[in-house]
Tab-separated table of C-alpha atoms and ligand atoms in Angstrom:
chain	number	residue	atom	x	y	z
O	514	MET	CA	10.438	109.914	241.696
O	515	THR	CA	7.690	107.902	240.193
O	516	THR	CA	4.194	110.241	239.127
O	517	VAL	CA	6.398	112.848	237.630
O	518	ILE	CA	9.354	112.838	235.548
O	519	VAL	CA	11.778	115.607	235.356
O	520	GLU	CA	14.356	116.041	232.645
O	521	ARG	CA	16.282	119.520	231.915
O	522	ALA	CA	17.217	120.503	228.350
O	523	GLY	CA	19.476	123.196	228.093
O	524	THR	CA	17.800	125.980	229.902
O	525	VAL	CA	14.294	124.331	230.339
O	526	ALA	CA	12.960	122.198	233.147
O	527	ARG	CA	10.489	119.551	231.459
O	528	ILE	CA	8.152	118.153	234.382
O	529	THR	CA	5.481	115.135	232.898
O	530	LEU	CA	3.043	114.289	235.285
O	531	ASN	CA	3.061	110.501	234.649
O	532	ARG	CA	0.043	108.586	236.058
O	533	PRO	CA	-1.207	107.777	232.756
O	534	ASP	CA	-3.440	105.040	233.536
O	535	LYS	CA	-5.618	107.569	235.794
O	536	LEU	CA	-4.948	110.579	233.210
O	537	ASN	CA	-2.352	112.278	235.885
O	538	ALA	CA	-5.025	112.324	238.405
O	539	PHE	CA	-3.638	114.113	242.063
O	540	THR	CA	-2.739	111.927	244.681
O	541	GLU	CA	-0.583	112.718	247.353
O	542	GLU	CA	2.364	111.289	245.858
O	543	LEU	CA	1.916	113.470	242.739
O	544	HIS	CA	1.250	116.830	244.616
O	545	GLN	CA	4.505	115.905	246.597
O	546	GLU	CA	6.531	115.346	243.834
O	547	LEU	CA	5.220	118.046	241.994
O	548	PHE	CA	6.235	120.284	244.342
O	549	ALA	CA	9.708	118.759	244.707
O	550	ALA	CA	10.057	118.813	241.030
O	551	LEU	CA	9.449	122.767	240.988
O	552	GLY	CA	11.826	122.988	243.675
O	553	GLU	CA	14.389	121.470	241.597
O	554	ALA	CA	13.956	123.627	238.850
O	555	GLU	CA	14.343	126.404	240.391
O	556	ALA	CA	17.485	125.375	242.815
O	557	GLN	CA	18.913	123.796	239.480
O	558	GLY	CA	18.743	127.553	237.905
O	559	ALA	CA	16.334	126.485	235.171
O	560	ARG	CA	15.065	129.306	233.224
O	561	ALA	CA	11.993	128.039	232.009
O	562	VAL	CA	9.462	125.059	233.055
O	563	LEU	CA	7.470	122.928	230.896
O	564	LEU	CA	4.563	121.081	232.241
O	565	THR	CA	2.495	118.569	230.700
O	566	GLY	CA	1.483	115.252	231.307
O	567	ALA	CA	2.135	111.651	230.029
O	568	GLY	CA	-0.420	109.648	227.829
O	569	ARG	CA	-3.879	110.789	226.599
O	570	GLY	CA	-4.414	112.936	229.306
O	571	PHE	CA	-3.259	116.299	230.854
O	572	CYS	CA	-4.610	116.129	234.216
O	573	ALA	CA	-7.776	114.902	235.531
O	574	GLY	CA	-7.682	116.474	239.178
O	575	GLN	CA	-8.151	115.091	242.547
O	576	ASP	CA	-8.129	111.266	242.246
O	577	LEU	CA	-11.437	110.148	243.198
O	578	ASN	CA	-10.171	106.964	244.806
O	579	GLN	CA	-7.927	108.187	247.054
O	580	ARG	CA	-10.996	108.380	249.729
O	581	LYS	CA	-10.395	105.595	251.783
O	582	PRO	CA	-13.876	103.476	252.472
O	583	GLY	CA	-15.947	105.324	255.824
O	584	GLU	CA	-13.237	108.201	256.039
O	585	VAL	CA	-14.256	111.868	255.727
O	586	PHE	CA	-12.366	113.263	253.327
O	587	ASP	CA	-11.459	116.661	254.370
O	588	SER	CA	-11.384	118.818	251.274
O	589	THR	CA	-10.704	122.214	253.146
O	590	ALA	CA	-7.508	120.527	254.535
O	591	THR	CA	-6.756	119.087	251.353
O	592	LEU	CA	-6.359	122.180	249.682
O	593	LYS	CA	-4.930	124.324	251.826
O	594	ARG	CA	-2.149	121.394	252.808
O	595	LEU	CA	-1.973	120.876	248.818
O	596	TYR	CA	-3.230	122.520	245.743
O	597	ASN	CA	-3.161	126.275	247.495
O	598	PRO	CA	0.190	126.103	247.458
O	599	LEU	CA	0.916	124.653	244.215
O	600	ILE	CA	-1.223	127.295	242.560
O	601	ARG	CA	0.898	129.927	244.335
O	602	ARG	CA	4.278	128.123	243.945
O	603	ILE	CA	3.533	128.573	240.106
O	604	ARG	CA	2.645	131.795	240.260
O	605	ALA	CA	5.658	133.227	242.000
O	606	LEU	CA	8.400	131.070	240.269
O	607	PRO	CA	10.892	133.329	238.818
O	608	MET	CA	10.776	132.038	235.573
O	609	PRO	CA	8.083	131.489	232.884
O	610	VAL	CA	5.982	128.371	233.225
O	611	VAL	CA	4.526	127.037	229.735
O	612	CYS	CA	1.699	124.294	230.106
O	613	ALA	CA	1.360	121.883	227.100
O	614	VAL	CA	-1.791	120.503	227.548
O	615	ASN	CA	-2.163	117.128	225.908
O	616	GLY	CA	-5.046	115.806	226.512
O	617	VAL	CA	-8.282	116.383	228.908
O	618	ALA	CA	-8.060	118.713	231.911
O	619	ALA	CA	-10.698	118.256	234.121
O	620	GLY	CA	-11.311	119.988	237.491
O	621	ALA	CA	-7.970	121.146	239.422
O	622	GLY	CA	-6.232	119.861	236.072
O	623	VAL	CA	-7.592	122.899	234.773
O	624	SER	CA	-6.314	125.039	237.649
O	625	LEU	CA	-2.935	123.768	237.296
O	626	ALA	CA	-2.809	124.744	233.506
O	627	LEU	CA	-4.445	128.026	234.051
O	628	ALA	CA	-1.909	128.985	236.884
O	629	CYS	CA	1.091	128.573	234.210
O	630	ASP	CA	1.885	131.607	231.999
O	631	VAL	CA	1.671	130.286	228.994
O	632	VAL	CA	-0.750	127.634	227.927
O	633	LEU	CA	-0.772	125.454	224.597
O	634	ALA	CA	-3.224	122.958	224.072
O	635	ALA	CA	-3.293	119.696	221.059
O	636	ARG	CA	-6.201	120.229	219.477
O	637	SER	CA	-7.836	117.368	220.619
O	638	ALA	CA	-7.355	118.351	224.350
O	639	THR	CA	-10.642	119.050	226.209
O	640	PHE	CA	-11.441	121.267	229.266
O	641	LEU	CA	-13.654	120.385	231.950
O	642	GLN	CA	-15.103	122.458	234.881
O	643	ALA	CA	-15.805	118.674	236.874
O	644	PHE	CA	-16.559	120.244	240.199
O	645	ALA	CA	-20.364	120.383	239.767
O	646	ARG	CA	-20.890	117.365	238.845
O	647	LEU	CA	-19.586	116.064	241.885
O	648	GLY	CA	-21.607	118.935	243.630
O	649	LEU	CA	-18.177	120.595	244.307
O	650	VAL	CA	-17.385	124.408	243.879
O	651	PRO	CA	-14.376	124.829	241.299
O	652	ASP	CA	-10.967	125.383	243.282
O	653	SER	CA	-7.610	125.907	243.269
O	654	GLY	CA	-8.179	129.379	241.563
O	655	ALA	CA	-10.506	128.757	239.066
O	656	THR	CA	-13.404	131.097	240.260
O	657	TRP	CA	-10.442	133.568	240.196
O	658	MET	CA	-8.723	132.724	236.975
O	659	LEU	CA	-12.077	132.049	235.120
O	660	PRO	CA	-13.687	134.975	235.059
O	661	ARG	CA	-10.541	137.132	234.954
O	662	LEU	CA	-9.691	135.144	231.449
O	663	ILE	CA	-12.946	134.483	229.834
O	664	GLY	CA	-15.266	137.104	231.374
O	665	ASP	CA	-18.291	136.007	233.956
O	666	ALA	CA	-20.217	134.602	231.649
O	667	ARG	CA	-18.233	131.991	230.338
O	668	ALA	CA	-16.831	131.609	233.392
O	669	ARG	CA	-20.242	130.914	235.246
O	670	GLY	CA	-21.313	128.668	232.578
O	671	LEU	CA	-18.544	126.565	232.689
O	672	ALA	CA	-18.706	126.296	236.407
O	673	LEU	CA	-22.376	125.746	236.352
O	674	LEU	CA	-23.066	123.446	233.424
O	675	ALA	CA	-19.556	121.836	233.819
O	676	GLU	CA	-19.890	120.873	230.208
O	677	LYS	CA	-16.303	120.061	228.738
O	678	ILE	CA	-15.054	122.543	226.015
O	679	THR	CA	-12.625	121.804	222.707
O	680	ALA	CA	-9.035	123.075	222.619
O	681	GLU	CA	-10.831	125.605	219.997
O	682	GLN	CA	-13.156	127.062	222.081
O	683	ALA	CA	-10.669	127.800	225.297
O	684	LEU	CA	-8.473	129.334	222.073
O	685	SER	CA	-11.517	131.598	220.999
O	686	TRP	CA	-12.384	132.583	224.452
O	687	GLY	CA	-8.989	133.334	225.321
O	688	LEU	CA	-8.608	130.662	228.203
O	689	ILE	CA	-5.255	129.543	226.464
O	690	TRP	CA	-2.449	130.765	224.191
O	691	GLN	CA	-2.508	128.354	221.249
O	692	VAL	CA	-3.503	125.281	219.624
O	693	HIS	CA	-1.306	122.908	217.708
O	694	ASP	CA	-2.039	119.578	215.980
O	695	ASP	CA	-1.404	116.868	218.424
O	696	ASP	CA	1.441	115.343	216.494
O	697	LYS	CA	3.253	118.855	216.892
O	698	LEU	CA	2.341	119.847	220.449
O	699	MET	CA	5.633	118.688	222.154
O	700	ALA	CA	7.711	120.013	219.648
O	701	GLU	CA	5.907	124.146	219.604
O	702	ALA	CA	5.578	123.726	223.469
O	703	SER	CA	9.382	122.714	223.866
O	704	ALA	CA	10.327	125.441	221.440
O	705	LEU	CA	8.665	127.933	223.030
O	706	ALA	CA	9.950	127.136	226.340
O	707	THR	CA	13.307	127.217	225.059
O	708	ARG	CA	12.849	130.296	223.562
O	709	LEU	CA	11.746	131.683	227.090
O	710	GLY	CA	14.211	130.035	228.515
O	711	ASP	CA	17.199	131.517	226.658
O	712	GLY	CA	15.133	134.762	227.391
O	713	PRO	CA	16.067	137.825	229.953
O	714	THR	CA	14.788	135.710	232.744
O	715	ALA	CA	14.997	138.644	235.650
O	716	GLY	CA	12.922	140.886	233.346
O	717	TYR	CA	10.252	138.177	232.769
O	718	ALA	CA	10.120	137.477	236.585
O	719	LYS	CA	9.278	141.021	237.289
O	720	ILE	CA	6.937	140.989	234.273
O	721	LYS	CA	4.912	138.180	236.286
O	722	GLN	CA	5.442	140.339	239.389
O	723	ALA	CA	3.505	143.046	237.447
O	724	PHE	CA	0.567	140.883	235.878
O	725	ALA	CA	0.203	139.175	239.662
O	726	ALA	CA	-0.034	142.590	241.230
O	727	SER	CA	-2.489	144.179	238.489
O	728	ALA	CA	-5.332	141.980	239.965
O	729	ASP	CA	-5.873	144.112	242.981
O	730	ASN	CA	-4.003	147.362	242.114
O	731	THR	CA	-5.376	150.288	240.810
O	732	LEU	CA	-4.078	151.915	237.744
O	733	ASP	CA	-2.212	154.082	239.981
O	734	GLN	CA	-0.494	151.885	242.047
O	735	GLN	CA	0.101	149.988	239.190
O	736	LEU	CA	1.935	152.709	237.217
O	737	ASP	CA	3.922	153.107	240.512
O	738	LEU	CA	4.757	149.201	240.892
O	739	GLU	CA	5.765	149.814	236.923
O	740	ALA	CA	7.793	152.458	237.224
O	741	GLU	CA	9.698	150.729	240.406
O	742	LEU	CA	10.248	147.090	238.455
O	743	GLN	CA	11.202	149.040	235.230
O	744	GLY	CA	14.002	151.033	237.142
O	745	LYS	CA	15.194	147.669	238.399
O	746	ALA	CA	15.093	146.037	234.836
O	747	ALA	CA	17.041	148.601	233.389
O	748	GLN	CA	19.705	148.112	235.712
O	749	SER	CA	20.209	144.279	234.346
O	750	ALA	CA	22.861	143.188	232.177
O	751	ASP	CA	20.312	141.860	229.763
O	752	PHE	CA	18.994	145.473	229.189
O	753	LYS	CA	22.431	146.227	228.509
O	754	GLU	CA	22.492	143.136	225.996
O	755	GLY	CA	19.036	143.741	224.437
O	756	VAL	CA	20.033	147.517	223.762
O	757	ALA	CA	23.467	146.605	222.160
O	758	ALA	CA	21.925	144.067	220.020
O	759	PHE	CA	19.166	146.130	218.631
O	760	LEU	CA	21.852	149.011	217.924
O	761	GLU	CA	24.280	146.383	216.516
O	762	LYS	CA	21.538	144.977	214.765
O	763	ARG	CA	21.811	141.353	215.710
O	764	GLY	CA	20.032	138.508	217.908
O	765	ALA	CA	20.688	139.530	221.619
O	766	ARG	CA	22.577	136.846	223.688
O	767	PHE	CA	20.540	137.209	227.276
O	768	THR	CA	21.874	135.190	230.378
O	769	GLY	CA	19.115	135.926	232.289
O	770	ARG	CA	20.490	138.340	234.773
A	370	LHQ	C1	-9.856	108.901	237.565
A	370	LHQ	C2	-9.976	110.002	237.604
A	370	LHQ	C3	-10.054	110.710	238.719
A	370	LHQ	C4	-9.682	109.090	239.857
A	370	LHQ	C5	-10.047	109.615	235.506
A	370	LHQ	N1	-9.449	110.018	239.612
A	370	LHQ	N2	-9.683	107.975	238.214
A	370	LHQ	C6	-9.389	118.724	245.327
A	370	LHQ	C7	-9.559	118.520	246.441
A	370	LHQ	C8	-10.191	118.122	247.288
A	370	LHQ	C9	-11.691	117.639	246.914
A	370	LHQ	C10	-12.397	117.991	245.746
A	370	LHQ	O1	-11.438	118.639	244.755
A	370	LHQ	C11	-10.536	118.803	244.188
A	370	LHQ	C12	-10.104	118.984	243.116
A	370	LHQ	C13	-11.114	118.427	241.891
A	370	LHQ	O2	-10.089	118.304	241.071
A	370	LHQ	S1	-12.277	117.922	241.793
A	370	LHQ	C14	-12.467	117.089	240.217
A	370	LHQ	C15	-12.013	115.709	240.348
A	370	LHQ	N3	-12.176	115.384	238.978
A	370	LHQ	C16	-13.460	114.836	237.998
A	370	LHQ	O3	-14.152	114.898	238.541
A	370	LHQ	C17	-12.720	114.438	236.824
A	370	LHQ	C18	-13.021	112.933	236.705
A	370	LHQ	N4	-12.879	112.296	235.387
A	370	LHQ	C19	-13.957	112.245	234.479
A	370	LHQ	O4	-14.693	112.879	234.573
A	370	LHQ	C20	-13.115	111.603	233.039
A	370	LHQ	O5	-12.421	110.884	233.515
A	370	LHQ	C21	-12.768	112.657	231.931
A	370	LHQ	C22	-13.729	113.330	231.432
A	370	LHQ	C23	-11.480	113.259	232.927
A	370	LHQ	C24	-11.898	111.625	230.669
A	370	LHQ	O6	-12.733	110.667	230.182
A	370	LHQ	P1	-12.541	109.697	229.781
A	370	LHQ	O7	-11.783	110.445	228.496
A	370	LHQ	O8	-13.708	108.991	229.044
A	370	LHQ	O9	-11.857	108.617	230.655
A	370	LHQ	P2	-12.086	107.541	231.540
A	370	LHQ	O10	-13.244	108.091	232.556
A	370	LHQ	O11	-12.218	106.498	231.206
A	370	LHQ	O12	-10.759	107.556	232.600
A	370	LHQ	C25	-9.947	106.727	232.203
A	370	LHQ	C26	-9.371	106.339	233.578
A	370	LHQ	O13	-8.905	107.318	234.316
A	370	LHQ	C27	-10.205	105.563	234.295
A	370	LHQ	O14	-9.609	104.801	235.060
A	370	LHQ	P3	-9.625	102.857	234.780
A	370	LHQ	O15	-9.163	102.257	235.633
A	370	LHQ	O16	-11.506	102.659	234.934
A	370	LHQ	O17	-9.586	102.832	232.904
A	370	LHQ	C28	-10.841	106.432	234.974
A	370	LHQ	O18	-11.444	106.125	236.430
A	370	LHQ	C29	-9.454	107.474	235.698
A	370	LHQ	N5	-9.804	108.967	235.956
A	370	LHQ	N6	-9.934	110.544	236.351
A	370	LHQ	N7	-10.565	112.222	238.747
């Protein structure tokens, strides 16, 4: 792989987008390699994923140079073939995905970050719904995720005005989980990913499943789903260990099962 770097640290698969000169904008190759990296992480039993970008940017969205002169770029096909499966894949991964937004995130780069479970950002990072600057529509789940995270008023403002917001603004609006000083971001994100990676993985998968379903469920349906998932979680080795650790007043040693 050249446009994506995959490293393993204990239970965590760290995936770094690696086109720093172009702020890690998406090319066909980057899509393919990122998809492969996620597959590799799952196949090798990683219990958490940490996603970040090399250099001063996180991801500037679609590489606008990919369109060849005279060629009609089929955005619908590109979204259906590359972006939509990527967002679905991240959401469906059975382990927590931490995103460390190390610099600017623009266009589908924001959607990529927001598809992750826990999003941290460097204090200097910015978030830009660049689409309207190009006459485009926010995509890769942005119009679904933004209103749910920050409310309709802010989502519409961001999408229509296409203005950059700072990491602090993103934090105060509830778009992301935490902001850290630039030189501390990766240490904080790695520690968080390791904590999640050493946690009750099968339980986390069910938490993700419950949140995924809640978007479309009524309270009644969600109550039933929680009861069903809890029934399974309570049969896990990690539940047994969690209770034993509590009673013995010690830290739990989860195996993920
Ligand atoms: C780039 C890019 C880039 C190529 C920086 N492409 N080179 C999916 C599929 C189908 C249809 C369309 O939609 C989509 C989803 C999308 O994501 S559409 C939205 C695409 N993204 C954008 O519109 C963002 C474009 N980039 C920017 O607005 C700026 O670069 C930002 C605000 C991200 C950063 O600004 P600066 O910090 O001032 O950096 P820069 O502009 O100088 O960029 C550094 C280099 O990266 C530069 O290359 P160069 O060779 O001149 O040094 C840029 O051309 C390149 N770059 N984004 N998306």
